[in-house]
Amino acid sequence: MIAIDGPAASGKTTTARLVAQRLGYLHIDTGAMYRAITLRVLEEKIPLSEIDRIGDLAEKTQVHLEPFDSTNKVFVDGRDVTREIRSLAVTRSVSLVSSYQAVRDVLVREQRRMAKRGGVVLEGRDIGTVVLPNADLKIYMVARVSERVKRRKVEIESTGEVVELARLEQEILERDRFDSSRKASPLTKARDALELDTSDLTIEEQVQFVVDQARMVIGQRER
Ligand code: CDP
């Protein structure tokens, strides 16, 4: 079991996907699960302050990740929402929804169930600290803000949406601040995690680093 955590746009999803592909593991994007619940909250027009109603909705919503083309397709109650969960509206509300313990309880339970079979790469904010404290390898991925903003801009613009660099930077920093300072499972580096700064690395280099580390711990376990 590999845990990858880190702030927004630090390279987790790309890295987790490719590492999983190389090791023949299953990639589980836990952020996509929080986004899926947030999408349902917005669709139901539940005010973001109504914690109990959001908790109830999370409890009765089926979030399902399906491996597809080495990424995750995301389904809520059987409906494919893979694209919708990346919208700016979801991105702007997801941190608040994710800060509610009731939402986390539901999703963490599901994440642990999926991880039980082993051979998984989970990525998120609390994987090494809360979801899988006994993961074989924990990576805490960081990158310079300017780099993260650039990467996210390219990603967003590839979907046809337009974003202003300064606003994007402000939103990324705000989300990181909120995720790091919340009471329920804040974003923080696990004590036994390896920190990987991807600012000046190519995707190939960051993937290779994690794969090498994984092979080392897997090798040690099998010896
Ligand atoms: O892709 P990006 O790094 O921007 O975000 P994401 O991984 O899709 O996660 C979106 C949001 O979900 C984060 O900002 C957190 O508020 C929340 N999240 C969380 O609380 N716990 C996780 N394990 C994963 C995501």
Tab-separated table of N, CA, C and O in Angstrom, residues 88-154:
chain	number	residue	atom	x	y	z
A	88	LEU	N	-15.089	24.407	-11.792
A	88	LEU	CA	-14.646	25.415	-10.822
A	88	LEU	C	-15.605	25.489	-9.645
A	88	LEU	O	-15.188	25.698	-8.502
A	89	ALA	N	-16.902	25.300	-9.918
A	89	ALA	CA	-17.888	25.373	-8.831
A	89	ALA	C	-17.593	24.305	-7.775
A	89	ALA	O	-17.606	24.577	-6.567
A	90	VAL	N	-17.299	23.095	-8.218
A	90	VAL	CA	-16.973	22.021	-7.264
A	90	VAL	C	-15.663	22.346	-6.555
A	90	VAL	O	-15.563	22.242	-5.331
A	91	THR	N	-14.662	22.768	-7.321
A	91	THR	CA	-13.354	23.068	-6.725
A	91	THR	C	-13.478	24.133	-5.631
A	91	THR	O	-12.815	24.063	-4.606
A	92	ARG	N	-14.372	25.108	-5.852
A	92	ARG	CA	-14.509	26.190	-4.873
A	92	ARG	C	-15.239	25.759	-3.604
A	92	ARG	O	-15.118	26.420	-2.579
A	93	SER	N	-15.979	24.670	-3.633
A	93	SER	CA	-16.750	24.261	-2.451
A	93	SER	C	-16.205	23.014	-1.772
A	93	SER	O	-16.610	22.679	-0.654
A	94	VAL	N	-15.307	22.318	-2.452
A	94	VAL	CA	-14.913	20.990	-1.968
A	94	VAL	C	-14.209	21.019	-0.613
A	94	VAL	O	-14.394	20.118	0.218
A	95	SER	N	-13.428	22.046	-0.345
A	95	SER	CA	-12.689	22.063	0.915
A	95	SER	C	-13.624	22.157	2.112
A	95	SER	O	-13.401	21.509	3.136
A	96	LEU	N	-14.661	22.968	1.968
A	96	LEU	CA	-15.588	23.121	3.088
A	96	LEU	C	-16.334	21.802	3.332
A	96	LEU	O	-16.422	21.328	4.471
A	97	VAL	N	-16.834	21.214	2.268
A	97	VAL	CA	-17.563	19.940	2.407
A	97	VAL	C	-16.635	18.867	3.010
A	97	VAL	O	-17.052	18.072	3.858
A	98	SER	N	-15.374	18.871	2.592
A	98	SER	CA	-14.418	17.866	3.088
A	98	SER	C	-14.031	18.086	4.541
A	98	SER	O	-13.412	17.225	5.153
A	99	SER	N	-14.340	19.250	5.070
A	99	SER	CA	-13.919	19.521	6.449
A	99	SER	C	-14.911	18.941	7.456
A	99	SER	O	-14.652	18.959	8.654
A	100	TYR	N	-16.046	18.414	6.976
A	100	TYR	CA	-17.053	17.873	7.888
A	100	TYR	C	-16.751	16.410	8.232
A	100	TYR	O	-16.631	15.563	7.340
A	101	GLN	N	-16.649	16.147	9.510
A	101	GLN	CA	-16.273	14.805	9.970
A	101	GLN	C	-17.227	13.730	9.433
A	101	GLN	O	-16.803	12.634	9.075
A	102	ALA	N	-18.522	14.055	9.366
A	102	ALA	CA	-19.495	13.049	8.917
A	102	ALA	C	-19.203	12.615	7.475
A	102	ALA	O	-19.338	11.432	7.126
A	103	VAL	N	-18.777	13.556	6.655
A	103	VAL	CA	-18.442	13.237	5.265
A	103	VAL	C	-17.193	12.360	5.237
A	103	VAL	O	-17.119	11.341	4.542
A	104	ARG	N	-16.220	12.744	6.050
A	104	ARG	CA	-14.958	11.996	6.071
A	104	ARG	C	-15.179	10.564	6.568
A	104	ARG	O	-14.594	9.621	6.059
A	105	ASP	N	-16.027	10.407	7.584
A	105	ASP	CA	-16.273	9.067	8.125
A	105	ASP	C	-16.753	8.121	7.025
A	105	ASP	O	-16.263	7.003	6.887
A	106	VAL	N	-17.700	8.607	6.228
A	106	VAL	CA	-18.268	7.776	5.163
A	106	VAL	C	-17.202	7.411	4.127
A	106	VAL	O	-17.043	6.253	3.740
A	107	LEU	N	-16.441	8.428	3.695
A	107	LEU	CA	-15.494	8.179	2.603
A	107	LEU	C	-14.258	7.401	3.064
A	107	LEU	O	-13.746	6.556	2.336
A	108	VAL	N	-13.800	7.673	4.285
A	108	VAL	CA	-12.624	6.942	4.782
A	108	VAL	C	-12.956	5.452	4.933
A	108	VAL	O	-12.145	4.583	4.600
A	109	ARG	N	-14.172	5.173	5.393
A	109	ARG	CA	-14.605	3.775	5.503
A	109	ARG	C	-14.507	3.082	4.134
A	109	ARG	O	-13.958	2.007	3.997
A	110	GLU	N	-15.002	3.756	3.117
A	110	GLU	CA	-14.979	3.207	1.759
A	110	GLU	C	-13.534	3.072	1.239
A	110	GLU	O	-13.165	2.091	0.595
A	111	GLN	N	-12.695	4.069	1.558
A	111	GLN	CA	-11.300	4.020	1.091
A	111	GLN	C	-10.556	2.842	1.726
A	111	GLN	O	-9.788	2.146	1.065
A	112	ARG	N	-10.797	2.606	2.999
A	112	ARG	CA	-10.118	1.492	3.672
A	112	ARG	C	-10.616	0.158	3.107
A	112	ARG	O	-9.851	-0.785	2.956
A	113	ARG	N	-11.895	0.116	2.768
A	113	ARG	CA	-12.446	-1.115	2.190
A	113	ARG	C	-11.754	-1.408	0.850
A	113	ARG	O	-11.338	-2.521	0.581
A	114	MET	N	-11.584	-0.361	0.047
A	114	MET	CA	-10.958	-0.556	-1.261
A	114	MET	C	-9.482	-0.935	-1.123
A	114	MET	O	-8.932	-1.647	-1.958
A	115	ALA	N	-8.838	-0.422	-0.063
A	115	ALA	CA	-7.394	-0.638	0.095
A	115	ALA	C	-7.075	-2.016	0.686
A	115	ALA	O	-5.936	-2.476	0.612
A	116	LYS	N	-8.084	-2.645	1.242
A	116	LYS	CA	-7.862	-3.869	2.014
A	116	LYS	C	-7.160	-4.975	1.230
A	116	LYS	O	-6.362	-5.722	1.759
A	117	ARG	N	-7.455	-5.035	-0.068
A	117	ARG	CA	-6.883	-6.109	-0.878
A	117	ARG	C	-5.393	-5.878	-1.167
A	117	ARG	O	-4.711	-6.735	-1.705
A	118	GLY	N	-4.850	-4.685	-0.820
A	118	GLY	CA	-3.437	-4.391	-1.084
A	118	GLY	C	-3.221	-4.036	-2.545
A	118	GLY	O	-4.170	-3.997	-3.326
A	119	GLY	N	-1.949	-3.780	-2.918
A	119	GLY	CA	-1.659	-3.424	-4.301
A	119	GLY	C	-2.357	-2.139	-4.726
A	119	GLY	O	-2.907	-2.056	-5.826
A	120	VAL	N	-2.338	-1.131	-3.842
A	120	VAL	CA	-3.052	0.115	-4.136
A	120	VAL	C	-2.166	1.340	-3.911
A	120	VAL	O	-1.276	1.330	-3.064
A	121	VAL	N	-2.424	2.376	-4.701
A	121	VAL	CA	-1.822	3.690	-4.464
A	121	VAL	C	-2.978	4.638	-4.155
A	121	VAL	O	-3.807	4.896	-5.015
A	122	LEU	N	-3.041	5.098	-2.930
A	122	LEU	CA	-4.089	6.062	-2.562
A	122	LEU	C	-3.468	7.439	-2.502
A	122	LEU	O	-2.376	7.606	-1.945
A	123	GLU	N	-4.172	8.444	-3.052
A	123	GLU	CA	-3.654	9.811	-2.967
A	123	GLU	C	-4.713	10.726	-2.385
A	123	GLU	O	-5.905	10.526	-2.625
A	124	GLY	N	-4.244	11.704	-1.593
A	124	GLY	CA	-5.192	12.635	-0.988
A	124	GLY	C	-4.504	13.613	-0.064
A	124	GLY	O	-3.451	14.171	-0.388
A	125	ARG	N	-5.130	13.826	1.088
A	125	ARG	CA	-4.590	14.775	2.061
A	125	ARG	C	-4.258	14.094	3.391
A	125	ARG	O	-3.420	14.570	4.156
A	126	ASP	N	-4.953	13.002	3.682
A	126	ASP	CA	-4.874	12.361	5.007
A	126	ASP	C	-4.592	10.863	4.891
A	126	ASP	O	-4.929	10.109	5.782
A	127	ILE	N	-4.020	10.442	3.780
A	127	ILE	CA	-3.851	8.996	3.572
A	127	ILE	C	-2.793	8.447	4.539
A	127	ILE	O	-3.036	7.478	5.251
A	128	GLY	N	-1.625	9.086	4.562
A	128	GLY	CA	-0.559	8.603	5.441
A	128	GLY	C	-0.841	8.839	6.917
A	128	GLY	O	-0.351	8.112	7.786
A	129	THR	N	-1.626	9.857	7.225
A	129	THR	CA	-1.870	10.193	8.634
A	129	THR	C	-3.081	9.481	9.215
A	129	THR	O	-3.067	9.088	10.373
A	130	VAL	N	-4.146	9.306	8.426
A	130	VAL	CA	-5.406	8.800	8.976
A	130	VAL	C	-5.915	7.530	8.274
A	130	VAL	O	-6.233	6.531	8.924
A	131	VAL	N	-5.974	7.568	6.960
A	131	VAL	CA	-6.627	6.459	6.239
A	131	VAL	C	-5.787	5.181	6.321
A	131	VAL	O	-6.294	4.116	6.675
A	132	LEU	N	-4.487	5.299	6.007
A	132	LEU	CA	-3.615	4.123	6.008
A	132	LEU	C	-2.347	4.407	6.827
A	132	LEU	O	-1.252	4.503	6.261
A	133	PRO	N	-2.476	4.528	8.138
A	133	PRO	CA	-1.276	4.850	8.928
A	133	PRO	C	-0.192	3.775	8.809
A	133	PRO	O	0.976	4.042	9.071
A	134	ASN	N	-0.571	2.566	8.374
A	134	ASN	CA	0.421	1.502	8.220
A	134	ASN	C	0.843	1.262	6.774
A	134	ASN	O	1.317	0.181	6.439
A	135	ALA	N	0.666	2.258	5.923
A	135	ALA	CA	1.059	2.106	4.512
A	135	ALA	C	2.532	1.706	4.427
A	135	ALA	O	3.341	2.082	5.281
A	136	ASP	N	2.888	0.919	3.390
A	136	ASP	CA	4.276	0.473	3.234
A	136	ASP	C	5.183	1.637	2.860
A	136	ASP	O	6.365	1.651	3.199
A	137	LEU	N	4.617	2.601	2.141
A	137	LEU	CA	5.407	3.751	1.699
A	137	LEU	C	4.527	4.991	1.740
A	137	LEU	O	3.382	4.961	1.277
A	138	LYS	N	5.059	6.063	2.336
A	138	LYS	CA	4.312	7.322	2.392
A	138	LYS	C	5.129	8.426	1.720
A	138	LYS	O	6.286	8.638	2.082
A	139	ILE	N	4.499	9.091	0.777
A	139	ILE	CA	5.157	10.201	0.079
A	139	ILE	C	4.373	11.469	0.361
A	139	ILE	O	3.139	11.473	0.271
A	140	TYR	N	5.081	12.551	0.688
A	140	TYR	CA	4.432	13.849	0.855
A	140	TYR	C	4.967	14.750	-0.246
A	140	TYR	O	6.145	15.112	-0.268
A	141	MET	N	4.089	15.050	-1.204
A	141	MET	CA	4.532	15.729	-2.403
A	141	MET	C	4.290	17.232	-2.298
A	141	MET	O	3.197	17.668	-1.953
A	142	VAL	N	5.330	18.012	-2.576
A	142	VAL	CA	5.185	19.465	-2.541
A	142	VAL	C	5.762	20.059	-3.832
A	142	VAL	O	6.468	19.375	-4.576
A	143	ALA	N	5.442	21.326	-4.085
A	143	ALA	CA	6.035	22.048	-5.211
A	143	ALA	C	5.839	23.537	-4.974
A	143	ALA	O	4.907	23.934	-4.270
A	144	ARG	N	6.713	24.337	-5.579
A	144	ARG	CA	6.584	25.798	-5.454
A	144	ARG	C	5.213	26.246	-5.954
A	144	ARG	O	4.682	25.680	-6.920
A	145	VAL	N	4.673	27.263	-5.295
A	145	VAL	CA	3.336	27.737	-5.663
A	145	VAL	C	3.287	28.140	-7.139
A	145	VAL	O	2.363	27.780	-7.869
A	146	SER	N	4.298	28.880	-7.591
A	146	SER	CA	4.271	29.363	-8.981
A	146	SER	C	4.165	28.184	-9.953
A	146	SER	O	3.468	28.243	-10.970
A	147	GLU	N	4.832	27.104	-9.622
A	147	GLU	CA	4.829	25.912	-10.469
A	147	GLU	C	3.459	25.235	-10.437
A	147	GLU	O	2.900	24.835	-11.468
A	148	ARG	N	2.897	25.152	-9.250
A	148	ARG	CA	1.586	24.498	-9.100
A	148	ARG	C	0.509	25.275	-9.847
A	148	ARG	O	-0.359	24.696	-10.490
A	149	VAL	N	0.594	26.603	-9.774
A	149	VAL	CA	-0.400	27.435	-10.450
A	149	VAL	C	-0.295	27.243	-11.966
A	149	VAL	O	-1.293	27.097	-12.667
A	150	LYS	N	0.934	27.204	-12.462
A	150	LYS	CA	1.143	27.023	-13.907
A	150	LYS	C	0.550	25.690	-14.380
A	150	LYS	O	-0.155	25.606	-15.373
A	151	ARG	N	0.828	24.647	-13.629
A	151	ARG	CA	0.339	23.314	-13.999
A	151	ARG	C	-1.183	23.271	-14.018
A	151	ARG	O	-1.798	22.733	-14.924
A	152	ARG	N	-1.761	23.858	-12.966
A	152	ARG	CA	-3.225	23.798	-12.869
A	152	ARG	C	-3.888	24.631	-13.970
A	152	ARG	O	-4.931	24.268	-14.493
A	153	LYS	N	-3.227	25.721	-14.358
A	153	LYS	CA	-3.783	26.582	-15.415
A	153	LYS	C	-3.868	25.800	-16.733
A	153	LYS	O	-4.885	25.809	-17.410
A	154	VAL	N	-2.786	25.100	-17.043
A	154	VAL	CA	-2.754	24.305	-18.279
A	154	VAL	C	-3.873	23.262	-18.245
A	154	VAL	O	-4.608	23.056	-19.221
